[in-house]
Amino acid sequence: MAVVALDGTPVLTRDKKGRLIHDDPISHHHGGFATLWKSLSEDLDAAAEHDPAARSRLEVALAYPGVHALWLHRIAHRMWQVPGLKIPARLLSQFTRFLTGIEIHPGAVIGRRLFIDHGMGVVIGETTEIGDDCLLFHGSTLGGTKMVKGKRHPTLGNRVMIGAGAKVLGPIVLGDNSQVGANAVVTRDVPPGNIAVGVPAKNRIPRDAAAAIAARPNDASMIDYYI
């Protein structure tokens, strides 16, 4: 069942096992070549739109390691779903790391239109779940705090931004539209729309959101900021 804000925007949707569900079939990481091609094309468009330095889609396709790493991950992730292809999937992910400096475990679930800016040093763990339209800067880590099996890496909602050098650790949830400041160390949930900064990170409400909350007539109307 989906959890939505008062404006109808979905926050996080999960299945019975607690796994993040995306509404679009592209984000389910299944389907044939046409589905994969559409997903790769969206990744290219997302990079071109996010980076003001991008001059053309061709330049992005040829010179952006974040795009290359994401494209190869989408292939490796599909391979990971096939029991007999798990080792080849891991080898492909390691080859991608060699080429781009970005390490993404093939088991990680990544939604639509992720943009990894610069990319060097980015690490995304096996049980990480990333929503749609997220942004990761170089040196960021979506990692674990314990060497155990099961869910041990973060879950990011939609439109989440992770700053350069930030460490997001453990099976925590970062809500929709949240942000993590550069070099922050996050080990606790971040509510939707909040900004996590510092070491250890503390959650803060952006000034414009805080002003909007203060102007609302009752506590019930604040639900779209906190769900």
PDB file of C-alpha atoms in Angstrom, residues 40-150:
ATOM      1  CA  LEU A  40      18.944   3.634 -20.574  1.00  0.00           C
ATOM      2  CA  SER A  41      17.612   6.512 -22.654  1.00  0.00           C
ATOM      3  CA  GLU A  42      15.999   8.052 -19.570  1.00  0.00           C
ATOM      4  CA  ASP A  43      19.314   7.801 -17.715  1.00  0.00           C
ATOM      5  CA  LEU A  44      20.993   9.697 -20.542  1.00  0.00           C
ATOM      6  CA  ASP A  45      18.335  12.410 -20.534  1.00  0.00           C
ATOM      7  CA  ALA A  46      18.558  12.760 -16.739  1.00  0.00           C
ATOM      8  CA  ALA A  47      22.309  13.383 -16.882  1.00  0.00           C
ATOM      9  CA  ALA A  48      21.936  15.904 -19.705  1.00  0.00           C
ATOM     10  CA  GLU A  49      19.220  17.772 -17.795  1.00  0.00           C
ATOM     11  CA  HIS A  50      20.957  17.796 -14.385  1.00  0.00           C
ATOM     12  CA  ASP A  51      24.446  18.875 -15.452  1.00  0.00           C
ATOM     13  CA  PRO A  52      24.716  22.447 -16.777  1.00  0.00           C
ATOM     14  CA  ALA A  53      28.119  21.524 -18.208  1.00  0.00           C
ATOM     15  CA  ALA A  54      26.560  18.973 -20.563  1.00  0.00           C
ATOM     16  CA  ARG A  55      26.469  20.322 -24.108  1.00  0.00           C
ATOM     17  CA  SER A  56      24.810  17.399 -25.852  1.00  0.00           C
ATOM     18  CA  ARG A  57      23.420  13.914 -25.301  1.00  0.00           C
ATOM     19  CA  LEU A  58      26.314  12.585 -27.399  1.00  0.00           C
ATOM     20  CA  GLU A  59      28.871  14.136 -25.059  1.00  0.00           C
ATOM     21  CA  VAL A  60      27.064  12.649 -22.058  1.00  0.00           C
ATOM     22  CA  ALA A  61      26.907   9.204 -23.672  1.00  0.00           C
ATOM     23  CA  LEU A  62      30.624   9.218 -24.452  1.00  0.00           C
ATOM     24  CA  ALA A  63      32.213  11.064 -21.541  1.00  0.00           C
ATOM     25  CA  TYR A  64      30.129  10.596 -18.362  1.00  0.00           C
ATOM     26  CA  PRO A  65      31.336   7.702 -16.160  1.00  0.00           C
ATOM     27  CA  GLY A  66      28.235   7.962 -13.949  1.00  0.00           C
ATOM     28  CA  VAL A  67      26.054   7.164 -16.944  1.00  0.00           C
ATOM     29  CA  HIS A  68      28.331   4.329 -18.047  1.00  0.00           C
ATOM     30  CA  ALA A  69      28.283   2.782 -14.552  1.00  0.00           C
ATOM     31  CA  LEU A  70      24.510   3.010 -14.357  1.00  0.00           C
ATOM     32  CA  TRP A  71      23.991   1.492 -17.789  1.00  0.00           C
ATOM     33  CA  LEU A  72      26.245  -1.447 -16.999  1.00  0.00           C
ATOM     34  CA  HIS A  73      24.552  -1.877 -13.618  1.00  0.00           C
ATOM     35  CA  ARG A  74      21.141  -2.191 -15.249  1.00  0.00           C
ATOM     36  CA  ILE A  75      22.484  -5.059 -17.316  1.00  0.00           C
ATOM     37  CA  ALA A  76      24.280  -6.645 -14.346  1.00  0.00           C
ATOM     38  CA  HIS A  77      21.145  -6.360 -12.200  1.00  0.00           C
ATOM     39  CA  ARG A  78      19.091  -8.250 -14.756  1.00  0.00           C
ATOM     40  CA  MET A  79      21.786 -10.927 -14.830  1.00  0.00           C
ATOM     41  CA  TRP A  80      21.674 -11.059 -11.011  1.00  0.00           C
ATOM     42  CA  GLN A  81      18.049 -12.200 -11.178  1.00  0.00           C
ATOM     43  CA  VAL A  82      19.145 -15.405 -12.935  1.00  0.00           C
ATOM     44  CA  PRO A  83      20.733 -17.906 -10.487  1.00  0.00           C
ATOM     45  CA  GLY A  84      23.273 -19.147 -13.015  1.00  0.00           C
ATOM     46  CA  LEU A  85      24.443 -15.632 -13.892  1.00  0.00           C
ATOM     47  CA  LYS A  86      25.256 -14.252 -10.443  1.00  0.00           C
ATOM     48  CA  ILE A  87      29.016 -14.702 -10.787  1.00  0.00           C
ATOM     49  CA  PRO A  88      29.096 -13.110 -14.279  1.00  0.00           C
ATOM     50  CA  ALA A  89      26.999 -10.267 -12.854  1.00  0.00           C
ATOM     51  CA  ARG A  90      29.571  -9.700 -10.090  1.00  0.00           C
ATOM     52  CA  LEU A  91      32.388  -9.795 -12.628  1.00  0.00           C
ATOM     53  CA  LEU A  92      30.601  -7.227 -14.761  1.00  0.00           C
ATOM     54  CA  SER A  93      30.145  -4.960 -11.741  1.00  0.00           C
ATOM     55  CA  GLN A  94      33.840  -5.230 -10.898  1.00  0.00           C
ATOM     56  CA  PHE A  95      34.783  -4.464 -14.496  1.00  0.00           C
ATOM     57  CA  THR A  96      32.530  -1.416 -14.278  1.00  0.00           C
ATOM     58  CA  ARG A  97      34.338  -0.349 -11.122  1.00  0.00           C
ATOM     59  CA  PHE A  98      37.675  -0.675 -12.955  1.00  0.00           C
ATOM     60  CA  LEU A  99      36.398   1.462 -15.844  1.00  0.00           C
ATOM     61  CA  THR A 100      34.552   4.166 -13.916  1.00  0.00           C
ATOM     62  CA  GLY A 101      35.676   4.173 -10.281  1.00  0.00           C
ATOM     63  CA  ILE A 102      32.053   3.556  -9.290  1.00  0.00           C
ATOM     64  CA  GLU A 103      31.130   0.373  -7.445  1.00  0.00           C
ATOM     65  CA  ILE A 104      27.500  -0.762  -7.604  1.00  0.00           C
ATOM     66  CA  HIS A 105      26.609  -4.243  -6.409  1.00  0.00           C
ATOM     67  CA  PRO A 106      24.430  -5.980  -9.021  1.00  0.00           C
ATOM     68  CA  GLY A 107      21.836  -6.734  -6.350  1.00  0.00           C
ATOM     69  CA  ALA A 108      21.142  -3.045  -5.694  1.00  0.00           C
ATOM     70  CA  VAL A 109      17.708  -1.850  -6.839  1.00  0.00           C
ATOM     71  CA  ILE A 110      17.887   1.479  -8.669  1.00  0.00           C
ATOM     72  CA  GLY A 111      14.876   3.390  -9.927  1.00  0.00           C
ATOM     73  CA  ARG A 112      14.487   5.606 -12.955  1.00  0.00           C
ATOM     74  CA  ARG A 113      16.649   8.545 -13.983  1.00  0.00           C
ATOM     75  CA  LEU A 114      19.389   8.323 -11.352  1.00  0.00           C
ATOM     76  CA  PHE A 115      22.248  10.754 -12.017  1.00  0.00           C
ATOM     77  CA  ILE A 116      25.703  10.096 -10.571  1.00  0.00           C
ATOM     78  CA  ASP A 117      27.681  13.316 -10.954  1.00  0.00           C
ATOM     79  CA  HIS A 118      31.460  12.925 -11.454  1.00  0.00           C
ATOM     80  CA  GLY A 119      31.129   9.507  -9.830  1.00  0.00           C
ATOM     81  CA  MET A 120      34.617   8.632  -8.632  1.00  0.00           C
ATOM     82  CA  GLY A 121      34.474   6.782  -5.313  1.00  0.00           C
ATOM     83  CA  VAL A 122      30.722   6.164  -5.236  1.00  0.00           C
ATOM     84  CA  VAL A 123      29.808   2.877  -3.513  1.00  0.00           C
ATOM     85  CA  ILE A 124      26.309   1.349  -3.545  1.00  0.00           C
ATOM     86  CA  GLY A 125      25.788  -1.816  -1.490  1.00  0.00           C
ATOM     87  CA  GLU A 126      23.882  -4.973  -2.350  1.00  0.00           C
ATOM     88  CA  THR A 127      20.602  -4.312  -0.513  1.00  0.00           C
ATOM     89  CA  THR A 128      20.431  -0.620  -1.342  1.00  0.00           C
ATOM     90  CA  GLU A 129      17.140   0.599  -2.817  1.00  0.00           C
ATOM     91  CA  ILE A 130      17.041   3.884  -4.698  1.00  0.00           C
ATOM     92  CA  GLY A 131      13.863   5.607  -5.868  1.00  0.00           C
ATOM     93  CA  ASP A 132      13.322   7.706  -8.984  1.00  0.00           C
ATOM     94  CA  ASP A 133      15.043  10.970  -9.959  1.00  0.00           C
ATOM     95  CA  CYS A 134      17.795  10.755  -7.331  1.00  0.00           C
ATOM     96  CA  LEU A 135      21.184  12.448  -7.451  1.00  0.00           C
ATOM     97  CA  LEU A 136      24.486  11.147  -6.058  1.00  0.00           C
ATOM     98  CA  PHE A 137      27.719  13.129  -6.009  1.00  0.00           C
ATOM     99  CA  HIS A 138      31.249  11.733  -6.071  1.00  0.00           C
ATOM    100  CA  GLY A 139      32.641   9.970  -3.023  1.00  0.00           C
ATOM    101  CA  SER A 140      29.233   9.145  -1.577  1.00  0.00           C
ATOM    102  CA  THR A 141      28.602   5.769   0.050  1.00  0.00           C
ATOM    103  CA  LEU A 142      25.359   3.875   0.510  1.00  0.00           C
ATOM    104  CA  GLY A 143      26.768   1.227   2.810  1.00  0.00           C
ATOM    105  CA  GLY A 144      26.141  -1.002   5.789  1.00  0.00           C
ATOM    106  CA  THR A 145      27.118  -0.970   9.448  1.00  0.00           C
ATOM    107  CA  LYS A 146      27.139  -4.726  10.074  1.00  0.00           C
ATOM    108  CA  MET A 147      28.579  -7.684   8.196  1.00  0.00           C
ATOM    109  CA  VAL A 148      25.377  -9.724   8.218  1.00  0.00           C
ATOM    110  CA  LYS A 149      23.033 -11.112   5.584  1.00  0.00           C
ATOM    111  CA  GLY A 150      19.685  -9.488   4.910  1.00  0.00           C
TER     112      GLY A 150
END
